[in-house]
Amino acid sequence: VQLQASGGGLVKAGDSLRLSCVATDRALVSYVMGWFREGPGKEREFVSAIGWSHEETYYSDSVKGRFIISRDNVKNTLYLQMNSLQLGDTAVYRCAATPVFNGGHDYYSEPSSFNYWGQGTQVTVSS
């Protein structure tokens, strides 16, 4: 599946931003979707994942309560609403897809669990 992420930008601490990820060649409904990020000098870090419906969502502790993941299976689009952005949220954000359902939080927290990756979109949070 081909994934295209967008929506990044330069914002101030406390601002909000919404990222989008569009699947261009296959139905998103066939995949569990996730967001990961790579901060300056840091390894790829799990941010959030969502199953087929909004009843199954997973978040890292660092974004829980601030970020909201959602998906529109009709529009074939994954979203990440990022609120109360902090300096530590500065990173390249990448969306990913895996055909494995019912994996659980620990499984989806691992980048190796995802088979398909979109290009990154840069999010920069300034003070």
Tab-separated table of N, CA, C and O in Angstrom:
chain	number	residue	atom	x	y	z
A	1	VAL	N	0.845	-1.176	0.000
A	1	VAL	CA	0.000	0.000	0.000
A	1	VAL	C	0.894	1.243	0.000
A	1	VAL	O	1.908	1.288	0.688
A	2	GLN	N	0.521	2.204	-0.837
A	2	GLN	CA	1.264	3.457	-0.934
A	2	GLN	C	0.640	4.478	0.019
A	2	GLN	O	-0.558	4.732	-0.039
A	3	LEU	N	1.463	5.052	0.874
A	3	LEU	CA	0.976	5.992	1.871
A	3	LEU	C	1.619	7.351	1.668
A	3	LEU	O	2.830	7.438	1.438
A	4	GLN	N	0.818	8.391	1.782
A	4	GLN	CA	1.321	9.751	1.637
A	4	GLN	C	0.877	10.585	2.824
A	4	GLN	O	-0.325	10.806	3.008
A	5	ALA	N	1.842	11.040	3.597
A	5	ALA	CA	1.552	11.849	4.782
A	5	ALA	C	1.696	13.326	4.454
A	5	ALA	O	2.507	13.714	3.602
A	6	SER	N	0.918	14.130	5.147
A	6	SER	CA	0.982	15.575	4.961
A	6	SER	C	0.464	16.269	6.211
A	6	SER	O	-0.074	15.619	7.120
A	7	GLY	N	0.606	17.584	6.233
A	7	GLY	CA	0.039	18.357	7.323
A	7	GLY	C	1.044	18.908	8.317
A	7	GLY	O	0.660	19.634	9.231
A	8	GLY	N	2.296	18.553	8.160
A	8	GLY	CA	3.308	19.058	9.071
A	8	GLY	C	3.535	20.541	8.886
A	8	GLY	O	3.045	21.159	7.942
A	9	GLY	N	4.307	21.121	9.805
A	9	GLY	CA	4.607	22.538	9.692
A	9	GLY	C	5.331	23.053	10.914
A	9	GLY	O	5.734	22.271	11.796
A	10	LEU	N	5.499	24.361	10.950
A	10	LEU	CA	6.154	25.040	12.067
A	10	LEU	C	5.081	25.706	12.919
A	10	LEU	O	4.321	26.534	12.416
A	11	VAL	N	5.020	25.327	14.184
A	11	VAL	CA	4.019	25.869	15.088
A	11	VAL	C	4.683	26.240	16.407
A	11	VAL	O	5.821	25.859	16.667
A	12	LYS	N	3.950	26.958	17.224
A	12	LYS	CA	4.450	27.333	18.541
A	12	LYS	C	3.951	26.350	19.591
A	12	LYS	O	2.915	25.700	19.414
A	13	ALA	N	4.685	26.255	20.672
A	13	ALA	CA	4.279	25.397	21.774
A	13	ALA	C	2.866	25.763	22.223
A	13	ALA	O	2.549	26.956	22.374
A	14	GLY	N	2.051	24.731	22.412
A	14	GLY	CA	0.677	24.963	22.803
A	14	GLY	C	-0.301	24.951	21.641
A	14	GLY	O	-1.514	24.832	21.852
A	15	ASP	N	0.215	25.068	20.433
A	15	ASP	CA	-0.635	25.068	19.243
A	15	ASP	C	-1.093	23.652	18.910
A	15	ASP	O	-0.647	22.662	19.507
A	16	SER	N	-1.961	23.575	17.907
A	16	SER	CA	-2.470	22.290	17.417
A	16	SER	C	-2.122	22.135	15.947
A	16	SER	O	-1.921	23.119	15.224
A	17	LEU	N	-2.100	20.882	15.520
A	17	LEU	CA	-1.794	20.567	14.133
A	17	LEU	C	-2.465	19.225	13.823
A	17	LEU	O	-2.559	18.364	14.711
A	18	ARG	N	-2.923	19.044	12.600
A	18	ARG	CA	-3.500	17.769	12.204
A	18	ARG	C	-2.742	17.195	11.022
A	18	ARG	O	-2.647	17.829	9.969
A	19	LEU	N	-2.255	16.000	11.211
A	19	LEU	CA	-1.583	15.281	10.139
A	19	LEU	C	-2.576	14.367	9.438
A	19	LEU	O	-3.513	13.862	10.057
A	20	SER	N	-2.341	14.159	8.154
A	20	SER	CA	-3.146	13.243	7.360
A	20	SER	C	-2.244	12.249	6.657
A	20	SER	O	-1.089	12.551	6.356
A	21	CYS	N	-2.797	11.085	6.384
A	21	CYS	CA	-2.071	10.058	5.651
A	21	CYS	C	-3.068	9.361	4.731
A	21	CYS	O	-4.022	8.750	5.213
A	22	VAL	N	-2.837	9.483	3.447
A	22	VAL	CA	-3.755	8.933	2.460
A	22	VAL	C	-3.157	7.665	1.849
A	22	VAL	O	-1.986	7.642	1.472
A	23	ALA	N	-3.972	6.633	1.745
A	23	ALA	CA	-3.576	5.424	1.035
A	23	ALA	C	-4.030	5.572	-0.413
A	23	ALA	O	-5.219	5.786	-0.677
A	24	THR	N	-3.082	5.481	-1.333
A	24	THR	CA	-3.405	5.835	-2.715
A	24	THR	C	-3.748	4.650	-3.604
A	24	THR	O	-4.313	4.833	-4.676
A	25	ASP	N	-3.428	3.435	-3.190
A	25	ASP	CA	-3.648	2.333	-4.119
A	25	ASP	C	-4.425	1.156	-3.529
A	25	ASP	O	-4.798	0.251	-4.270
A	26	ARG	N	-4.659	1.154	-2.235
A	26	ARG	CA	-5.409	0.051	-1.634
A	26	ARG	C	-6.325	0.592	-0.552
A	26	ARG	O	-6.136	1.688	-0.046
A	27	ALA	N	-7.298	-0.207	-0.191
A	27	ALA	CA	-8.251	0.216	0.823
A	27	ALA	C	-7.611	0.194	2.202
A	27	ALA	O	-7.067	-0.818	2.639
A	28	LEU	N	-7.689	1.327	2.853
A	28	LEU	CA	-7.115	1.458	4.188
A	28	LEU	C	-7.782	0.516	5.182
A	28	LEU	O	-7.171	0.149	6.185
A	29	VAL	N	-9.000	0.135	4.895
A	29	VAL	CA	-9.770	-0.687	5.816
A	29	VAL	C	-9.106	-2.042	6.053
A	29	VAL	O	-9.394	-2.717	7.043
A	30	SER	N	-8.204	-2.442	5.172
A	30	SER	CA	-7.546	-3.740	5.302
A	30	SER	C	-6.359	-3.727	6.251
A	30	SER	O	-5.709	-4.760	6.437
A	31	TYR	N	-6.090	-2.579	6.866
A	31	TYR	CA	-4.876	-2.439	7.664
A	31	TYR	C	-5.133	-1.774	9.019
A	31	TYR	O	-6.015	-0.926	9.156
A	32	VAL	N	-4.327	-2.166	9.972
A	32	VAL	CA	-4.172	-1.373	11.190
A	32	VAL	C	-3.151	-0.296	10.852
A	32	VAL	O	-2.136	-0.559	10.224
A	33	MET	N	-3.446	0.929	11.265
A	33	MET	CA	-2.611	2.070	10.905
A	33	MET	C	-1.915	2.653	12.128
A	33	MET	O	-2.458	2.630	13.237
A	34	GLY	N	-0.741	3.201	11.897
A	34	GLY	CA	0.005	3.776	13.008
A	34	GLY	C	0.764	5.027	12.616
A	34	GLY	O	0.946	5.304	11.428
A	35	TRP	N	1.148	5.761	13.629
A	35	TRP	CA	2.018	6.927	13.462
A	35	TRP	C	3.275	6.706	14.311
A	35	TRP	O	3.179	6.311	15.477
A	36	PHE	N	4.398	7.013	13.713
A	36	PHE	CA	5.675	6.988	14.412
A	36	PHE	C	6.372	8.320	14.159
A	36	PHE	O	6.005	9.054	13.241
A	37	ARG	N	7.383	8.615	14.957
A	37	ARG	CA	8.124	9.846	14.740
A	37	ARG	C	9.597	9.634	15.023
A	37	ARG	O	9.974	8.745	15.782
A	38	GLU	N	10.391	10.475	14.380
A	38	GLU	CA	11.843	10.428	14.555
A	38	GLU	C	12.310	11.827	14.880
A	38	GLU	O	12.352	12.697	14.015
A	39	GLY	N	12.618	12.069	16.156
A	39	GLY	CA	13.116	13.359	16.583
A	39	GLY	C	14.594	13.502	16.273
A	39	GLY	O	15.265	12.516	15.951
A	40	PRO	N	15.138	14.701	16.365
A	40	PRO	CA	16.561	14.941	16.088
A	40	PRO	C	17.455	14.058	16.958
A	40	PRO	O	17.398	14.127	18.187
A	41	GLY	N	18.231	13.220	16.329
A	41	GLY	CA	19.145	12.359	17.055
A	41	GLY	C	18.477	11.236	17.831
A	41	GLY	O	19.114	10.598	18.674
A	42	LYS	N	17.212	10.973	17.541
A	42	LYS	CA	16.493	9.937	18.274
A	42	LYS	C	16.098	8.788	17.346
A	42	LYS	O	15.993	8.961	16.135
A	43	GLU	N	15.844	7.655	17.946
A	43	GLU	CA	15.353	6.514	17.183
A	43	GLU	C	13.868	6.691	16.897
A	43	GLU	O	13.181	7.508	17.513
A	44	ARG	N	13.383	5.904	15.961
A	44	ARG	CA	11.963	5.938	15.619
A	44	ARG	C	11.135	5.573	16.846
A	44	ARG	O	11.401	4.574	17.505
A	45	GLU	N	10.135	6.378	17.116
A	45	GLU	CA	9.333	6.243	18.336
A	45	GLU	C	7.860	6.068	17.992
A	45	GLU	O	7.324	6.788	17.146
A	46	PHE	N	7.243	5.127	18.662
A	46	PHE	CA	5.804	4.907	18.482
A	46	PHE	C	5.020	6.100	19.017
A	46	PHE	O	5.331	6.627	20.091
A	47	VAL	N	4.016	6.511	18.267
A	47	VAL	CA	3.137	7.593	18.695
A	47	VAL	C	1.735	7.067	18.966
A	47	VAL	O	1.213	7.236	20.064
A	48	SER	N	1.138	6.425	17.965
A	48	SER	CA	-0.242	5.989	18.108
A	48	SER	C	-0.589	4.975	17.023
A	48	SER	O	0.079	4.917	15.986
A	49	ALA	N	-1.622	4.188	17.280
A	49	ALA	CA	-2.114	3.241	16.288
A	49	ALA	C	-3.618	3.088	16.454
A	49	ALA	O	-4.168	3.363	17.530
A	50	ILE	N	-4.261	2.649	15.381
A	50	ILE	CA	-5.710	2.490	15.408
A	50	ILE	C	-6.095	1.256	14.628
A	50	ILE	O	-5.558	0.984	13.548
A	51	GLY	N	-7.031	0.484	15.197
A	51	GLY	CA	-7.527	-0.682	14.506
A	51	GLY	C	-8.557	-0.310	13.468
A	51	GLY	O	-8.620	0.838	13.020
A	52	TRP	N	-9.413	-1.267	13.140
A	52	TRP	CA	-10.388	-1.006	12.082
A	52	TRP	C	-11.355	0.100	12.476
A	52	TRP	O	-11.786	0.890	11.645
A	53	SER	N	-11.707	0.168	13.764
A	53	SER	CA	-12.648	1.185	14.215
A	53	SER	C	-12.004	2.040	15.302
A	53	SER	O	-10.926	1.733	15.800
A	54	HIS	N	-12.697	3.099	15.676
A	54	HIS	CA	-12.175	4.003	16.701
A	54	HIS	C	-12.264	3.407	18.096
A	54	HIS	O	-11.811	4.023	19.057
A	55	GLU	N	-12.823	2.225	18.226
A	55	GLU	CA	-12.894	1.574	19.534
A	55	GLU	C	-11.552	0.966	19.923
A	55	GLU	O	-11.352	0.597	21.079
A	56	GLU	N	-10.663	0.852	18.962
A	56	GLU	CA	-9.354	0.260	19.226
A	56	GLU	C	-8.281	1.275	18.879
A	56	GLU	O	-7.920	1.444	17.721
A	57	THR	N	-7.781	1.963	19.879
A	57	THR	CA	-6.714	2.939	19.677
A	57	THR	C	-5.622	2.733	20.720
A	57	THR	O	-5.892	2.256	21.827
A	58	TYR	N	-4.422	3.096	20.354
A	58	TYR	CA	-3.268	2.935	21.221
A	58	TYR	C	-2.447	4.225	21.166
A	58	TYR	O	-2.316	4.832	20.102
A	59	TYR	N	-1.878	4.602	22.297
A	59	TYR	CA	-1.066	5.813	22.373
A	59	TYR	C	0.170	5.573	23.220
A	59	TYR	O	0.150	4.798	24.176
A	60	SER	N	1.229	6.278	22.884
A	60	SER	CA	2.385	6.290	23.764
A	60	SER	C	2.059	7.180	24.958
A	60	SER	O	1.206	8.073	24.879
A	61	ASP	N	2.740	6.954	26.049
A	61	ASP	CA	2.486	7.746	27.254
A	61	ASP	C	2.792	9.223	27.015
A	61	ASP	O	2.165	10.096	27.626
A	62	SER	N	3.731	9.509	26.132
A	62	SER	CA	4.155	10.891	25.916
A	62	SER	C	3.108	11.728	25.179
A	62	SER	O	3.146	12.956	25.254
A	63	VAL	N	2.177	11.079	24.492
A	63	VAL	CA	1.172	11.848	23.738
A	63	VAL	C	-0.251	11.588	24.222
A	63	VAL	O	-1.183	12.287	23.792
A	64	LYS	N	-0.426	10.632	25.096
A	64	LYS	CA	-1.765	10.282	25.569
A	64	LYS	C	-2.419	11.497	26.228
A	64	LYS	O	-1.810	12.179	27.038
A	65	GLY	N	-3.645	11.762	25.831
A	65	GLY	CA	-4.362	12.913	26.362
A	65	GLY	C	-4.175	14.182	25.552
A	65	GLY	O	-4.902	15.162	25.737
A	66	ARG	N	-3.196	14.176	24.646
A	66	ARG	CA	-2.950	15.357	23.800
A	66	ARG	C	-3.213	15.062	22.320
A	66	ARG	O	-3.673	15.937	21.595
A	67	PHE	N	-2.903	13.859	21.892
A	67	PHE	CA	-3.064	13.489	20.481
A	67	PHE	C	-4.286	12.578	20.339
A	67	PHE	O	-4.607	11.796	21.247
A	68	ILE	N	-4.921	12.676	19.183
A	68	ILE	CA	-6.062	11.822	18.877
A	68	ILE	C	-5.871	11.230	17.484
A	68	ILE	O	-5.723	11.972	16.508
A	69	ILE	N	-5.894	9.907	17.419
A	69	ILE	CA	-5.788	9.236	16.134
A	69	ILE	C	-7.185	8.873	15.648
A	69	ILE	O	-8.065	8.524	16.442
A	70	SER	N	-7.387	8.983	14.349
A	70	SER	CA	-8.677	8.612	13.786
A	70	SER	C	-8.476	8.176	12.339
A	70	SER	O	-7.398	8.381	11.767
A	71	ARG	N	-9.502	7.596	11.784
A	71	ARG	CA	-9.419	7.148	10.407
A	71	ARG	C	-10.766	7.304	9.736
A	71	ARG	O	-11.811	7.190	10.389
A	72	ASP	N	-10.726	7.564	8.448
A	72	ASP	CA	-11.937	7.628	7.642
A	72	ASP	C	-11.764	6.594	6.545
A	72	ASP	O	-11.055	6.824	5.562
A	73	ASN	N	-12.400	5.450	6.727
A	73	ASN	CA	-12.211	4.349	5.791
A	73	ASN	C	-12.851	4.623	4.434
A	73	ASN	O	-12.488	3.984	3.443
A	74	VAL	N	-13.776	5.542	4.374
A	74	VAL	CA	-14.390	5.915	3.093
A	74	VAL	C	-13.426	6.794	2.295
A	74	VAL	O	-13.232	6.601	1.095
A	75	LYS	N	-12.800	7.729	2.996
A	75	LYS	CA	-11.835	8.628	2.339
A	75	LYS	C	-10.442	8.006	2.258
A	75	LYS	O	-9.523	8.629	1.721
A	76	ASN	N	-10.295	6.813	2.830
A	76	ASN	CA	-8.990	6.136	2.800
A	76	ASN	C	-7.894	6.956	3.460
A	76	ASN	O	-6.753	7.006	2.982
A	77	THR	N	-8.247	7.605	4.561
A	77	THR	CA	-7.331	8.555	5.181
A	77	THR	C	-7.208	8.310	6.682
A	77	THR	O	-8.195	8.053	7.364
A	78	LEU	N	-5.986	8.415	7.146
A	78	LEU	CA	-5.652	8.339	8.567
A	78	LEU	C	-5.313	9.747	9.041
A	78	LEU	O	-4.712	10.530	8.296
A	79	TYR	N	-5.689	10.055	10.285
A	79	TYR	CA	-5.420	11.379	10.832
A	79	TYR	C	-4.710	11.271	12.174
A	79	TYR	O	-4.821	10.277	12.883
A	80	LEU	N	-4.004	12.343	12.502
A	80	LEU	CA	-3.450	12.493	13.842
A	80	LEU	C	-3.653	13.940	14.255
A	80	LEU	O	-2.995	14.842	13.731
A	81	GLN	N	-4.599	14.150	15.160
A	81	GLN	CA	-4.846	15.481	15.699
A	81	GLN	C	-3.900	15.685	16.878
A	81	GLN	O	-3.963	14.925	17.850
A	82	MET	N	-3.045	16.672	16.758
A	82	MET	CA	-2.040	16.923	17.788
A	82	MET	C	-2.361	18.239	18.485
A	82	MET	O	-2.341	19.295	17.858
A	83	ASN	N	-2.669	18.161	19.763
A	83	ASN	CA	-3.014	19.329	20.559
A	83	ASN	C	-1.945	19.574	21.615
A	83	ASN	O	-1.173	18.683	21.950
A	84	SER	N	-1.921	20.800	22.131
A	84	SER	CA	-0.975	21.158	23.194
A	84	SER	C	0.436	20.716	22.845
A	84	SER	O	1.127	20.068	23.639
A	85	LEU	N	0.861	21.066	21.657
A	85	LEU	CA	2.166	20.623	21.183
A	85	LEU	C	3.287	21.164	22.060
A	85	LEU	O	3.233	22.301	22.556
A	86	GLN	N	4.285	20.318	22.237
A	86	GLN	CA	5.429	20.645	23.077
A	86	GLN	C	6.702	20.610	22.236
A	86	GLN	O	6.728	20.013	21.153
A	87	LEU	N	7.762	21.215	22.757
A	87	LEU	CA	9.038	21.222	22.037
A	87	LEU	C	9.494	19.801	21.723
A	87	LEU	O	10.047	19.532	20.646
A	88	GLY	N	9.238	18.891	22.633
A	88	GLY	CA	9.654	17.504	22.450
A	88	GLY	C	8.889	16.758	21.369
A	88	GLY	O	9.250	15.642	21.015
A	89	ASP	N	7.846	17.376	20.836
A	89	ASP	CA	7.087	16.750	19.748
A	89	ASP	C	7.727	17.015	18.391
A	89	ASP	O	7.271	16.485	17.375
A	90	THR	N	8.752	17.844	18.369
A	90	THR	CA	9.447	18.127	17.116
A	90	THR	C	10.046	16.855	16.555
A	90	THR	O	10.817	16.171	17.223
A	91	ALA	N	9.667	16.520	15.334
A	91	ALA	CA	10.111	15.266	14.726
A	91	ALA	C	9.576	15.160	13.304
A	91	ALA	O	8.699	15.933	12.900
A	92	VAL	N	10.105	14.190	12.597
A	92	VAL	CA	9.505	13.773	11.332
A	92	VAL	C	8.481	12.692	11.670
A	92	VAL	O	8.823	11.684	12.301
A	93	TYR	N	7.259	12.897	11.262
A	93	TYR	CA	6.176	11.960	11.548
A	93	TYR	C	5.890	11.116	10.312
A	93	TYR	O	5.738	11.646	9.208
A	94	ARG	N	5.792	9.802	10.534
A	94	ARG	CA	5.547	8.885	9.433
A	94	ARG	C	4.364	7.993	9.752
A	94	ARG	O	4.217	7.524	10.887
A	95	CYS	N	3.517	7.769	8.767
A	95	CYS	CA	2.410	6.844	8.939
A	95	CYS	C	2.836	5.464	8.449
A	95	CYS	O	3.747	5.343	7.624
A	96	ALA	N	2.177	4.450	8.968
A	96	ALA	CA	2.545	3.085	8.635
A	96	ALA	C	1.316	2.193	8.664
A	96	ALA	O	0.311	2.525	9.317
A	97	ALA	N	1.414	1.057	7.992
A	97	ALA	CA	0.290	0.134	7.900
A	97	ALA	C	0.752	-1.301	8.118
A	97	ALA	O	1.845	-1.681	7.690
A	98	THR	N	-0.101	-2.071	8.776
A	98	THR	CA	0.144	-3.492	8.951
A	98	THR	C	-1.155	-4.256	8.735
A	98	THR	O	-2.205	-3.796	9.175
A	99	PRO	N	-1.084	-5.431	8.096
A	99	PRO	CA	-2.288	-6.220	7.891
A	99	PRO	C	-2.657	-7.076	9.098
A	99	PRO	O	-3.660	-7.792	9.076
A	100	VAL	N	-1.895	-6.971	10.171
A	100	VAL	CA	-2.124	-7.786	11.361
A	100	VAL	C	-3.100	-7.083	12.300
A	100	VAL	O	-2.816	-5.997	12.822
A	101	PHE	N	-4.253	-7.720	12.520
A	101	PHE	CA	-5.236	-7.185	13.448
A	101	PHE	C	-5.119	-7.881	14.802
A	101	PHE	O	-4.550	-8.963	14.922
A	102	ASN	N	-5.651	-7.218	15.827
A	102	ASN	CA	-5.702	-7.769	17.188
A	102	ASN	C	-4.311	-8.017	17.762
A	102	ASN	O	-4.119	-8.947	18.541
A	103	GLY	N	-3.357	-7.169	17.380
A	103	GLY	CA	-1.987	-7.363	17.865
A	103	GLY	C	-1.758	-6.840	19.268
A	103	GLY	O	-0.879	-7.313	19.977
A	104	GLY	N	-2.485	-5.798	19.670
A	104	GLY	CA	-2.303	-5.227	20.992
A	104	GLY	C	-1.278	-4.115	21.031
A	104	GLY	O	-0.522	-3.890	20.077
A	105	HIS	N	-1.238	-3.420	22.167
A	105	HIS	CA	-0.381	-2.235	22.284
A	105	HIS	C	1.093	-2.560	22.078
A	105	HIS	O	1.806	-1.857	21.332
A	106	ASP	N	1.590	-3.572	22.743
A	106	ASP	CA	3.024	-3.887	22.646
A	106	ASP	C	3.422	-4.220	21.214
A	106	ASP	O	4.497	-3.823	20.757
A	107	TYR	N	2.576	-4.934	20.522
A	107	TYR	CA	2.867	-5.309	19.137
A	107	TYR	C	2.919	-4.075	18.253
A	107	TYR	O	3.862	-3.870	17.492
A	108	TYR	N	1.939	-3.217	18.354
A	108	TYR	CA	1.879	-2.053	17.475
A	108	TYR	C	2.866	-0.960	17.872
A	108	TYR	O	3.089	-0.030	17.111
A	109	SER	N	3.467	-1.078	19.024
A	109	SER	CA	4.478	-0.107	19.435
A	109	SER	C	5.810	-0.322	18.736
A	109	SER	O	6.678	0.548	18.777
A	110	GLU	N	5.964	-1.479	18.122
A	110	GLU	CA	7.224	-1.825	17.470
A	110	GLU	C	7.185	-1.457	15.982
A	110	GLU	O	6.313	-1.921	15.249
A	111	PRO	N	8.136	-0.660	15.515
A	111	PRO	CA	8.169	-0.323	14.085
A	111	PRO	C	8.225	-1.550	13.195
A	111	PRO	O	7.666	-1.542	12.093
A	112	SER	N	8.867	-2.603	13.654
A	112	SER	CA	9.010	-3.815	12.840
A	112	SER	C	7.675	-4.522	12.610
A	112	SER	O	7.580	-5.408	11.760
A	113	SER	N	6.648	-4.146	13.352
A	113	SER	CA	5.328	-4.755	13.161
A	113	SER	C	4.603	-4.201	11.937
A	113	SER	O	3.597	-4.754	11.518
A	114	PHE	N	5.116	-3.126	11.385
A	114	PHE	CA	4.461	-2.457	10.259
A	114	PHE	C	5.226	-2.726	8.973
A	114	PHE	O	6.446	-2.640	8.922
A	115	ASN	N	4.463	-3.075	7.944
A	115	ASN	CA	5.064	-3.477	6.680
A	115	ASN	C	5.233	-2.319	5.697
A	115	ASN	O	6.116	-2.365	4.841
A	116	TYR	N	4.359	-1.344	5.798
A	116	TYR	CA	4.329	-0.277	4.806
A	116	TYR	C	4.480	1.075	5.492
A	116	TYR	O	3.880	1.315	6.539
A	117	TRP	N	5.252	1.938	4.842
A	117	TRP	CA	5.559	3.233	5.437
A	117	TRP	C	5.363	4.344	4.418
A	117	TRP	O	5.730	4.203	3.245
A	118	GLY	N	4.844	5.456	4.906
A	118	GLY	CA	4.767	6.639	4.074
A	118	GLY	C	6.013	7.480	4.267
A	118	GLY	O	6.829	7.234	5.159
A	119	GLN	N	6.163	8.477	3.428
A	119	GLN	CA	7.272	9.404	3.620
A	119	GLN	C	6.952	10.281	4.825
A	119	GLN	O	5.830	10.333	5.269
A	120	GLY	N	7.913	10.922	5.361
A	120	GLY	CA	7.700	11.701	6.561
A	120	GLY	C	7.160	13.091	6.296
A	120	GLY	O	7.279	13.627	5.193
A	121	THR	N	6.554	13.661	7.320
A	121	THR	CA	6.154	15.058	7.289
A	121	THR	C	6.733	15.717	8.542
A	121	THR	O	6.570	15.195	9.649
A	122	GLN	N	7.397	16.833	8.349
A	122	GLN	CA	8.126	17.472	9.442
A	122	GLN	C	7.196	18.304	10.308
A	122	GLN	O	6.427	19.128	9.794
A	123	VAL	N	7.302	18.096	11.600
A	123	VAL	CA	6.605	18.924	12.574
A	123	VAL	C	7.663	19.588	13.444
A	123	VAL	O	8.491	18.911	14.053
A	124	THR	N	7.651	20.896	13.482
A	124	THR	CA	8.609	21.649	14.288
A	124	THR	C	7.847	22.540	15.258
A	124	THR	O	7.008	23.342	14.828
A	125	VAL	N	8.127	22.353	16.538
A	125	VAL	CA	7.467	23.133	17.577
A	125	VAL	C	8.483	24.094	18.175
A	125	VAL	O	9.542	23.670	18.647
A	126	SER	N	8.177	25.364	18.142
A	126	SER	CA	9.081	26.382	18.673
A	126	SER	C	8.507	26.992	19.939
A	126	SER	O	7.297	26.920	20.196
A	127	SER	N	9.376	27.596	20.717
A	127	SER	CA	8.928	28.203	21.984
A	127	SER	C	8.425	29.613	21.768
A	127	SER	O	8.573	30.199	20.713
